[in-house]
mmCIF file of C-alpha atoms in Angstrom:
data_model
loop_
_atom_site.group_PDB
_atom_site.id
_atom_site.type_symbol
_atom_site.label_atom_id
_atom_site.label_comp_id
_atom_site.label_asym_id
_atom_site.label_seq_id
_atom_site.Cartn_x
_atom_site.Cartn_y
_atom_site.Cartn_z
ATOM 1 C CA MET A 1 0.000 0.000 0.000
ATOM 2 C CA THR A 2 1.383 3.410 -0.974
ATOM 3 C CA ASN A 3 1.527 6.462 1.298
ATOM 4 C CA THR A 4 -1.148 8.047 -0.892
ATOM 5 C CA GLU A 5 -3.484 5.068 -0.410
ATOM 6 C CA ARG A 6 -2.931 5.110 3.351
ATOM 7 C CA SER A 7 -3.570 8.859 3.397
ATOM 8 C CA GLU A 8 -6.764 8.527 1.389
ATOM 9 C CA GLY A 9 -8.086 5.840 3.773
ATOM 10 C CA ALA A 10 -7.382 8.010 6.786
ATOM 11 C CA ASP A 11 -8.870 11.037 4.999
ATOM 12 C CA ARG A 12 -12.134 9.213 4.322
ATOM 13 C CA ILE A 13 -12.499 8.350 7.996
ATOM 14 C CA GLU A 14 -11.926 11.986 8.923
ATOM 15 C CA LEU A 15 -14.360 13.158 6.231
ATOM 16 C CA LEU A 16 -17.047 10.911 7.713
ATOM 17 C CA ARG A 17 -16.194 12.119 11.207
ATOM 18 C CA THR A 18 -16.507 15.729 10.064
ATOM 19 C CA PHE A 19 -19.883 15.008 8.453
ATOM 20 C CA VAL A 20 -21.224 13.462 11.686
ATOM 21 C CA ARG A 21 -19.902 16.358 13.744
ATOM 22 C CA VAL A 22 -21.540 18.925 11.456
ATOM 23 C CA VAL A 23 -24.909 17.186 11.756
ATOM 24 C CA GLU A 24 -24.645 16.951 15.546
ATOM 25 C CA ALA A 25 -23.414 20.518 16.029
ATOM 26 C CA GLY A 26 -25.769 22.045 13.459
ATOM 27 C CA SER A 27 -23.202 24.376 11.898
ATOM 28 C CA PHE A 28 -19.791 24.481 10.256
ATOM 29 C CA SER A 29 -18.562 27.187 12.633
ATOM 30 C CA ALA A 30 -19.342 25.119 15.722
ATOM 31 C CA VAL A 31 -17.365 22.163 14.372
ATOM 32 C CA ALA A 32 -14.491 24.458 13.399
ATOM 33 C CA ALA A 33 -14.376 25.750 16.983
ATOM 34 C CA GLN A 34 -14.528 22.213 18.404
ATOM 35 C CA THR A 35 -11.711 20.913 16.195
ATOM 36 C CA GLY A 36 -9.486 23.986 16.196
ATOM 37 C CA THR A 37 -9.710 24.563 12.462
ATOM 38 C CA THR A 38 -11.538 26.991 10.176
ATOM 39 C CA GLN A 39 -15.049 27.073 8.780
ATOM 40 C CA PRO A 40 -13.808 26.937 5.120
ATOM 41 C CA THR A 41 -11.811 23.799 5.998
ATOM 42 C CA ILE A 42 -14.918 22.097 7.399
ATOM 43 C CA SER A 43 -16.875 23.130 4.300
ATOM 44 C CA ARG A 44 -14.176 21.715 1.999
ATOM 45 C CA ARG A 45 -14.180 18.414 3.856
ATOM 46 C CA LEU A 46 -17.926 18.068 3.490
ATOM 47 C CA LYS A 47 -17.762 18.898 -0.213
ATOM 48 C CA ALA A 48 -15.017 16.307 -0.630
ATOM 49 C CA LEU A 49 -17.209 13.657 1.018
ATOM 50 C CA GLU A 50 -20.168 14.568 -1.199
ATOM 51 C CA LYS A 51 -17.878 14.339 -4.229
ATOM 52 C CA GLU A 52 -16.721 10.904 -3.041
ATOM 53 C CA PHE A 53 -20.343 9.709 -2.879
ATOM 54 C CA GLY A 54 -21.470 11.650 -5.925
ATOM 55 C CA LEU A 55 -24.528 13.137 -4.220
ATOM 56 C CA PRO A 56 -25.423 15.905 -1.737
ATOM 57 C CA LEU A 57 -25.708 15.000 1.934
ATOM 58 C CA LEU A 58 -26.874 18.346 3.319
ATOM 59 C CA HIS A 59 -29.173 21.150 2.232
ATOM 60 C CA ARG A 60 -27.503 24.422 3.176
ATOM 61 C CA SER A 61 -29.279 27.710 3.857
ATOM 62 C CA THR A 62 -28.256 30.920 5.553
ATOM 63 C CA HIS A 63 -29.976 29.852 8.758
ATOM 64 C CA ALA A 64 -29.793 26.070 9.013
ATOM 65 C CA LEU A 65 -28.464 22.775 7.704
ATOM 66 C CA HIS A 66 -30.803 19.913 6.839
ATOM 67 C CA LEU A 67 -29.975 16.349 5.884
ATOM 68 C CA THR A 68 -31.012 15.135 2.458
ATOM 69 C CA ALA A 69 -32.641 11.713 2.232
ATOM 70 C CA ASP A 70 -29.259 10.296 1.204
ATOM 71 C CA GLY A 71 -27.625 12.185 4.062
ATOM 72 C CA GLU A 72 -29.975 10.561 6.570
ATOM 73 C CA ARG A 73 -29.024 7.102 5.293
ATOM 74 C CA CYS A 74 -25.365 8.043 5.331
ATOM 75 C CA LEU A 75 -25.502 9.370 8.894
ATOM 76 C CA ASP A 76 -26.551 6.077 10.490
ATOM 77 C CA ARG A 77 -23.980 4.083 8.543
ATOM 78 C CA ALA A 78 -21.267 6.657 9.214
ATOM 79 C CA ARG A 79 -21.847 6.490 12.959
ATOM 80 C CA GLU A 80 -21.721 2.706 12.876
ATOM 81 C CA LEU A 81 -18.574 2.692 10.779
ATOM 82 C CA LEU A 82 -16.818 5.256 13.000
ATOM 83 C CA ALA A 83 -17.747 3.315 16.136
ATOM 84 C CA ALA A 84 -16.363 0.128 14.558
ATOM 85 C CA TRP A 85 -13.186 1.931 13.497
ATOM 86 C CA ASP A 86 -12.696 3.444 16.960
ATOM 87 C CA ALA A 87 -13.279 0.063 18.597
ATOM 88 C CA LEU A 88 -10.808 -1.646 16.229
ATOM 89 C CA ARG A 89 -8.154 1.008 16.775
ATOM 90 C CA ALA A 90 -8.617 0.892 20.552
ATOM 91 C CA ASP A 91 -8.426 -2.923 20.606
ATOM 92 C CA VAL A 92 -5.318 -3.026 18.413
ATOM 93 C CA ARG A 93 -3.602 -0.273 20.370
ATOM 94 C CA GLY A 94 -4.762 -1.556 23.709
ATOM 95 C CA GLY A 95 -3.762 -5.210 23.379
ATOM 96 C CA GLY A 96 -5.356 -6.495 26.588
ATOM 97 C CA GLY A 97 -7.216 -3.243 27.253
ATOM 98 C CA GLY A 98 -4.535 -1.723 29.460
ATOM 99 C CA ASP A 99 -3.477 1.141 27.188
ATOM 100 C CA GLU A 100 -5.016 4.576 27.020
ATOM 101 C CA VAL A 101 -8.283 5.189 25.232
ATOM 102 C CA GLU A 102 -9.144 8.500 23.622
ATOM 103 C CA GLY A 103 -11.908 10.542 22.025
ATOM 104 C CA VAL A 104 -14.999 12.464 23.088
ATOM 105 C CA LEU A 105 -17.670 10.843 25.258
ATOM 106 C CA ARG A 106 -21.093 12.520 25.362
ATOM 107 C CA VAL A 107 -23.062 11.704 28.506
ATOM 108 C CA VAL A 108 -26.508 12.886 29.677
ATOM 109 C CA VAL A 109 -27.078 12.850 33.457
ATOM 110 C CA PRO A 110 -30.057 13.926 35.613
ATOM 111 C CA HIS A 111 -29.647 17.413 37.079
ATOM 112 C CA ALA A 112 -29.561 16.366 40.736
ATOM 113 C CA PHE A 113 -27.073 13.530 40.296
ATOM 114 C CA GLY A 114 -25.044 15.192 37.568
ATOM 115 C CA GLN A 115 -24.093 18.342 39.475
ATOM 116 C CA ASP A 116 -22.064 16.557 42.134
ATOM 117 C CA TYR A 117 -22.745 12.902 42.843
ATOM 118 C CA PHE A 118 -21.651 11.351 39.550
ATOM 119 C CA VAL A 119 -18.965 13.971 38.950
ATOM 120 C CA ARG A 120 -17.020 12.165 41.684
ATOM 121 C CA VAL A 121 -16.994 8.964 39.641
ATOM 122 C CA LEU A 122 -16.308 10.924 36.476
ATOM 123 C CA ALA A 123 -13.259 12.534 38.088
ATOM 124 C CA GLY A 124 -11.698 9.133 38.714
ATOM 125 C CA PHE A 125 -12.529 7.988 35.191
ATOM 126 C CA LEU A 126 -10.903 11.058 33.624
ATOM 127 C CA GLN A 127 -7.814 10.730 35.799
ATOM 128 C CA ALA A 128 -7.455 7.115 34.656
ATOM 129 C CA ASN A 129 -8.120 8.030 31.003
ATOM 130 C CA PRO A 130 -6.401 11.378 30.340
ATOM 131 C CA LYS A 131 -6.962 11.297 26.564
ATOM 132 C CA VAL A 132 -10.745 11.042 26.898
ATOM 133 C CA HIS A 133 -12.770 14.251 26.815
ATOM 134 C CA VAL A 134 -16.298 14.266 28.238
ATOM 135 C CA GLU A 135 -19.278 16.423 27.304
ATOM 136 C CA TRP A 136 -21.387 16.244 30.495
ATOM 137 C CA MET A 137 -24.957 17.352 29.853
ATOM 138 C CA LEU A 138 -27.566 17.746 32.580
ATOM 139 C CA HIS A 139 -31.011 16.774 31.391
ATOM 140 C CA ASP A 140 -34.043 15.154 33.018
ATOM 141 C CA ASP A 141 -35.855 14.235 29.779
ATOM 142 C CA ARG A 142 -35.977 10.446 29.527
ATOM 143 C CA SER A 143 -36.423 10.193 25.741
ATOM 144 C CA MET A 144 -33.456 8.199 24.442
ATOM 145 C CA HIS A 145 -34.654 8.829 20.886
ATOM 146 C CA ASP A 146 -33.652 12.465 21.266
ATOM 147 C CA TYR A 147 -30.304 11.430 22.686
ATOM 148 C CA ILE A 148 -29.492 9.200 19.718
ATOM 149 C CA SER A 149 -30.317 11.912 17.199
ATOM 150 C CA ALA A 150 -28.030 14.262 19.144
ATOM 151 C CA GLY A 151 -25.113 11.825 19.057
ATOM 152 C CA ILE A 152 -25.208 11.009 22.780
ATOM 153 C CA ASP A 153 -23.090 7.991 23.750
ATOM 154 C CA CYS A 154 -24.941 7.092 26.931
ATOM 155 C CA ALA A 155 -27.281 8.444 29.585
ATOM 156 C CA ILE A 156 -27.846 7.849 33.271
ATOM 157 C CA GLN A 157 -31.558 7.657 33.979
ATOM 158 C CA ILE A 158 -33.685 7.468 37.099
ATOM 159 C CA GLY A 159 -36.903 5.497 36.681
ATOM 160 C CA GLU A 160 -37.981 2.621 34.478
ATOM 161 C CA VAL A 161 -36.622 2.515 30.933
ATOM 162 C CA ARG A 162 -39.312 2.680 28.260
ATOM 163 C CA ALA A 163 -37.177 3.394 25.196
ATOM 164 C CA LEU A 164 -36.821 0.649 22.601
ATOM 165 C CA GLY A 165 -33.595 -0.422 20.944
ATOM 166 C CA VAL A 166 -31.337 0.509 23.847
ATOM 167 C CA VAL A 167 -29.143 -1.394 26.273
ATOM 168 C CA ALA A 168 -30.237 -0.728 29.865
ATOM 169 C CA ILE A 169 -27.835 -1.610 32.694
ATOM 170 C CA LYS A 170 -29.294 -1.363 36.175
ATOM 171 C CA LEU A 171 -26.754 0.389 38.390
ATOM 172 C CA SER A 172 -28.493 0.806 41.726
ATOM 173 C CA GLU A 173 -31.675 1.927 43.475
ATOM 174 C CA VAL A 174 -32.541 5.285 45.009
ATOM 175 C CA PRO A 175 -34.532 4.985 48.271
ATOM 176 C CA ARG A 176 -37.057 7.760 48.964
ATOM 177 C CA VAL A 177 -38.352 9.178 52.219
ATOM 178 C CA ALA A 178 -41.110 11.587 53.248
ATOM 179 C CA ALA A 179 -39.944 14.693 55.089
ATOM 180 C CA ALA A 180 -41.124 18.129 56.197
ATOM 181 C CA ALA A 181 -39.671 21.179 57.944
ATOM 182 C CA PRO A 182 -40.287 21.517 61.699
ATOM 183 C CA GLU A 183 -42.147 24.814 61.078
ATOM 184 C CA LEU A 184 -44.781 22.949 59.073
ATOM 185 C CA LEU A 185 -45.515 20.706 62.048
ATOM 186 C CA VAL A 186 -45.753 23.380 64.768
ATOM 187 C CA GLY A 187 -48.705 22.514 67.006
ATOM 188 C CA ARG A 188 -48.955 19.018 65.521
ATOM 189 C CA SER A 189 -47.454 15.677 66.401
ATOM 190 C CA ILE A 190 -45.219 14.135 63.755
ATOM 191 C CA PRO A 191 -47.427 12.077 61.397
ATOM 192 C CA GLN A 192 -46.868 8.356 61.855
ATOM 193 C CA THR A 193 -49.119 6.962 59.119
ATOM 194 C CA PRO A 194 -50.094 7.951 55.564
ATOM 195 C CA ALA A 195 -53.555 8.841 56.857
ATOM 196 C CA ASP A 196 -51.989 11.356 59.257
ATOM 197 C CA MET A 197 -50.356 13.083 56.270
ATOM 198 C CA GLN A 198 -53.592 13.722 54.360
ATOM 199 C CA THR A 199 -54.282 17.051 56.078
ATOM 200 C CA LEU A 200 -50.810 18.510 55.438
ATOM 201 C CA PRO A 201 -49.867 20.622 52.412
ATOM 202 C CA TRP A 202 -47.862 18.673 49.840
ATOM 203 C CA LEU A 203 -45.051 19.260 47.372
ATOM 204 C CA ALA A 204 -44.815 17.232 44.152
ATOM 205 C CA LEU A 205 -41.878 16.094 42.044
ATOM 206 C CA HIS A 206 -43.984 15.682 38.941
ATOM 207 C CA THR A 207 -41.447 13.581 37.030
ATOM 208 C CA PHE A 208 -42.277 10.809 39.529
ATOM 209 C CA TYR A 209 -45.456 11.758 41.407
ATOM 210 C CA ARG A 210 -48.091 14.432 40.863
ATOM 211 C CA ASP A 211 -51.182 14.204 43.033
ATOM 212 C CA GLU A 212 -50.832 10.849 44.754
ATOM 213 C CA ILE A 213 -48.159 8.477 45.984
ATOM 214 C CA GLU A 214 -48.020 4.944 47.394
ATOM 215 C CA LEU A 215 -46.193 4.290 50.649
ATOM 216 C CA ARG A 216 -45.221 0.853 51.929
ATOM 217 C CA HIS A 217 -44.750 -0.090 55.588
ATOM 218 C CA GLU A 218 -41.200 -1.348 55.997
ATOM 219 C CA SER A 219 -42.166 -4.171 58.390
ATOM 220 C CA SER A 220 -45.645 -5.350 57.460
ATOM 221 C CA GLY A 221 -45.460 -4.599 53.733
ATOM 222 C CA ASP A 222 -48.873 -2.889 53.856
ATOM 223 C CA VAL A 223 -49.398 -0.329 51.082
ATOM 224 C CA GLU A 224 -51.425 2.856 51.411
ATOM 225 C CA ARG A 225 -52.035 5.597 48.877
ATOM 226 C CA VAL A 226 -51.918 9.284 49.807
ATOM 227 C CA ARG A 227 -53.864 11.644 47.537
ATOM 228 C CA PHE A 228 -53.359 15.395 47.580
ATOM 229 C CA ARG A 229 -53.446 18.601 45.581
ATOM 230 C CA PRO A 230 -49.863 19.930 45.656
ATOM 231 C CA ARG A 231 -49.350 23.576 46.488
ATOM 232 C CA PHE A 232 -45.976 23.395 44.725
ATOM 233 C CA SER A 233 -44.911 21.132 41.853
ATOM 234 C CA THR A 234 -41.512 20.939 40.174
ATOM 235 C CA ASP A 235 -39.305 18.727 38.014
ATOM 236 C CA SER A 236 -36.208 19.560 40.091
ATOM 237 C CA LEU A 237 -35.177 17.544 43.131
ATOM 238 C CA TYR A 238 -33.164 20.494 44.439
ATOM 239 C CA ALA A 239 -36.153 22.836 44.110
ATOM 240 C CA LEU A 240 -38.295 20.261 45.927
ATOM 241 C CA ARG A 241 -35.783 20.179 48.793
ATOM 242 C CA SER A 242 -35.626 23.995 48.948
ATOM 243 C CA ALA A 243 -39.413 24.258 49.125
ATOM 244 C CA ALA A 244 -39.527 21.636 51.878
ATOM 245 C CA LEU A 245 -36.839 23.455 53.891
ATOM 246 C CA ARG A 246 -38.949 26.613 53.730
ATOM 247 C CA GLY A 247 -41.920 24.842 55.247
ATOM 248 C CA LEU A 248 -44.110 24.861 52.138
ATOM 249 C CA GLY A 249 -45.186 21.234 52.469
ATOM 250 C CA VAL A 250 -44.349 17.548 52.786
ATOM 251 C CA CYS A 251 -42.050 16.140 50.136
ATOM 252 C CA VAL A 252 -41.032 12.654 49.064
ATOM 253 C CA GLY A 253 -37.459 12.812 47.850
ATOM 254 C CA SER A 254 -34.258 10.833 47.455
ATOM 255 C CA SER A 255 -32.800 9.920 50.825
ATOM 256 C CA TRP A 256 -29.247 10.636 49.622
ATOM 257 C CA LEU A 257 -30.147 14.321 49.202
ATOM 258 C CA LEU A 258 -32.367 14.748 52.274
ATOM 259 C CA GLU A 259 -30.424 12.720 54.847
ATOM 260 C CA ARG A 260 -28.092 15.554 55.902
ATOM 261 C CA ASP A 261 -31.025 17.910 56.445
ATOM 262 C CA ILE A 262 -32.779 15.237 58.504
ATOM 263 C CA ALA A 263 -29.624 14.565 60.558
ATOM 264 C CA ALA A 264 -29.218 18.307 61.205
ATOM 265 C CA GLY A 265 -32.871 18.768 62.206
ATOM 266 C CA ARG A 266 -33.664 21.044 59.259
ATOM 267 C CA LEU A 267 -36.159 18.424 58.089
ATOM 268 C CA LEU A 268 -38.080 15.752 59.986
ATOM 269 C CA ARG A 269 -38.997 12.282 58.758
ATOM 270 C CA VAL A 270 -42.771 11.938 58.602
ATOM 271 C CA ALA A 271 -44.383 8.512 58.776
ATOM 272 C CA PRO A 272 -40.871 7.149 59.335
ATOM 273 C CA GLN A 273 -41.959 3.507 59.068
ATOM 274 C CA TRP A 274 -43.382 4.129 55.587
ATOM 275 C CA GLN A 275 -41.449 4.601 52.360
ATOM 276 C CA ALA A 276 -42.179 5.208 48.707
ATOM 277 C CA ALA A 277 -40.839 2.542 46.365
ATOM 278 C CA PRO A 278 -37.162 3.101 45.517
ATOM 279 C CA LEU A 279 -36.442 4.363 42.020
ATOM 280 C CA PRO A 280 -34.222 2.230 39.767
ATOM 281 C CA LEU A 281 -31.085 3.863 38.372
ATOM 282 C CA TYR A 282 -29.952 2.816 34.890
ATOM 283 C CA LEU A 283 -27.148 3.507 32.486
ATOM 284 C CA ILE A 284 -28.535 3.294 28.965
ATOM 285 C CA HIS A 285 -26.936 3.507 25.554
ATOM 286 C CA PRO A 286 -28.027 2.744 21.992
ATOM 287 C CA TYR A 287 -27.606 -0.828 20.838
ATOM 288 C CA ALA A 288 -24.792 -1.231 18.317
ATOM 289 C CA ARG A 289 -22.589 -3.977 16.936
ATOM 290 C CA TYR A 290 -19.483 -2.146 18.116
ATOM 291 C CA TYR A 291 -18.862 0.134 21.071
ATOM 292 C CA PRO A 292 -15.923 2.536 21.369
ATOM 293 C CA ALA A 293 -13.395 1.583 24.031
ATOM 294 C CA ARG A 294 -14.030 4.880 25.855
ATOM 295 C CA LEU A 295 -17.703 3.951 26.277
ATOM 296 C CA ARG A 296 -16.879 0.434 27.471
ATOM 297 C CA ARG A 297 -14.357 1.812 29.949
ATOM 298 C CA PHE A 298 -16.852 4.415 31.235
ATOM 299 C CA VAL A 299 -19.587 1.815 31.706
ATOM 300 C CA ASP A 300 -17.178 -0.381 33.683
ATOM 301 C CA ALA A 301 -16.147 2.555 35.889
ATOM 302 C CA ILE A 302 -19.735 3.538 36.669
ATOM 303 C CA ARG A 303 -20.806 -0.037 37.431
ATOM 304 C CA ALA A 304 -17.829 -0.620 39.727
ATOM 305 C CA ALA A 305 -18.521 2.552 41.720
ATOM 306 C CA MET A 306 -22.227 2.044 42.354
ATOM 307 C CA PRO A 307 -23.553 0.720 45.686
ATOM 308 C CA ARG A 308 -26.664 -1.464 45.685
ATOM 309 C CA ALA A 309 -28.695 1.438 47.077
ATOM 310 C CA ILE A 310 -27.804 5.133 47.161
ATOM 311 C CA GLU A 311 -28.923 6.293 50.570
ATOM 312 C CA ARG A 312 -26.220 8.798 51.557
ATOM 313 C CA VAL A 313 -24.207 11.462 49.778
ATOM 314 C CA ASP A 314 -20.940 9.608 50.405
ATOM 315 C CA ASP A 315 -22.129 6.249 49.028
ATOM 316 C CA CYS A 316 -20.713 7.106 45.615
ATOM 317 C CA ASP A 317 -17.382 8.193 47.149
ATOM 318 C CA ASN A 318 -17.074 4.853 48.938
ATOM 319 C CA GLY A 319 -17.869 2.954 45.743
ATOM 320 C CA ALA A 320 -15.410 4.999 43.727
ATOM 321 C CA ARG A 321 -12.630 4.321 46.233
ATOM 322 C CA MET A 322 -13.363 0.586 46.130
ATOM 323 C CA ALA A 323 -13.406 0.583 42.323
ATOM 324 C CA ALA A 324 -10.075 2.438 42.205
ATOM 325 C CA THR A 325 -8.401 -0.262 44.301
ATOM 326 C CA ASP A 326 -9.755 -3.218 42.305
#
């Protein structure tokens, strides 16, 4: 094989990579900024790829880029081919998997977990893999279809997985407790049963409960349903906690976030023998024949760091330390 032939093969891979990046970023200028090159260079690469195929892949206008029908077909195959190429290169370079992996990993994480909790695991992963760059996106939407179209490698999701055509790896469970500020309970005894909670104002985390919630007794297994009209509803766990701390109502939230407030007396457990069902925590990614080494390594790191149940803020730290010594 001549140097020219080797160069052309490498160029075609890079042309495909540029095409995928342009589609995901939505503009030539964004890709130029990401890759440290110029907008005319990105444009020339795309034209070279279209010349190679003999057909247009994108409709260009002054305001937007749109895939042609041929471009849509090319995009799926290009992603698959690039993933296979990256996996092959990583396997050949890595031998037994001990060498460095590289590339960009795009991860979607829920807002509450992604701001701190999982960043601790991510820090260890990045220290162990210095040539990997991570785009860490906080998002609570659980539509994996949108993630795939945006070129997301994987997502961490709380709650049952309903998307089709994805690999779902259960990482852990998130226990939930009912709590309220002491000011809310002035002049009352602390509720001990779900029925005692019916007369209190409620807060809702509408991604998981809106106007009713089931609570199970931890000893007997009895289940009771509490119905209410929330005076405050949000999709943010942190906003739910803030509203509870200000005495606006009873909340049911993740124990890992509320446990410090309960220990400090800023919140009180209500109906302490009753709990909402724990929420499953999954890592999901699109199904493919090949997975880049950086994704495989990230999945392994996350799985190794996760406890069976996330009840305290430091659970993830403990898991990460254990994983680092394995």
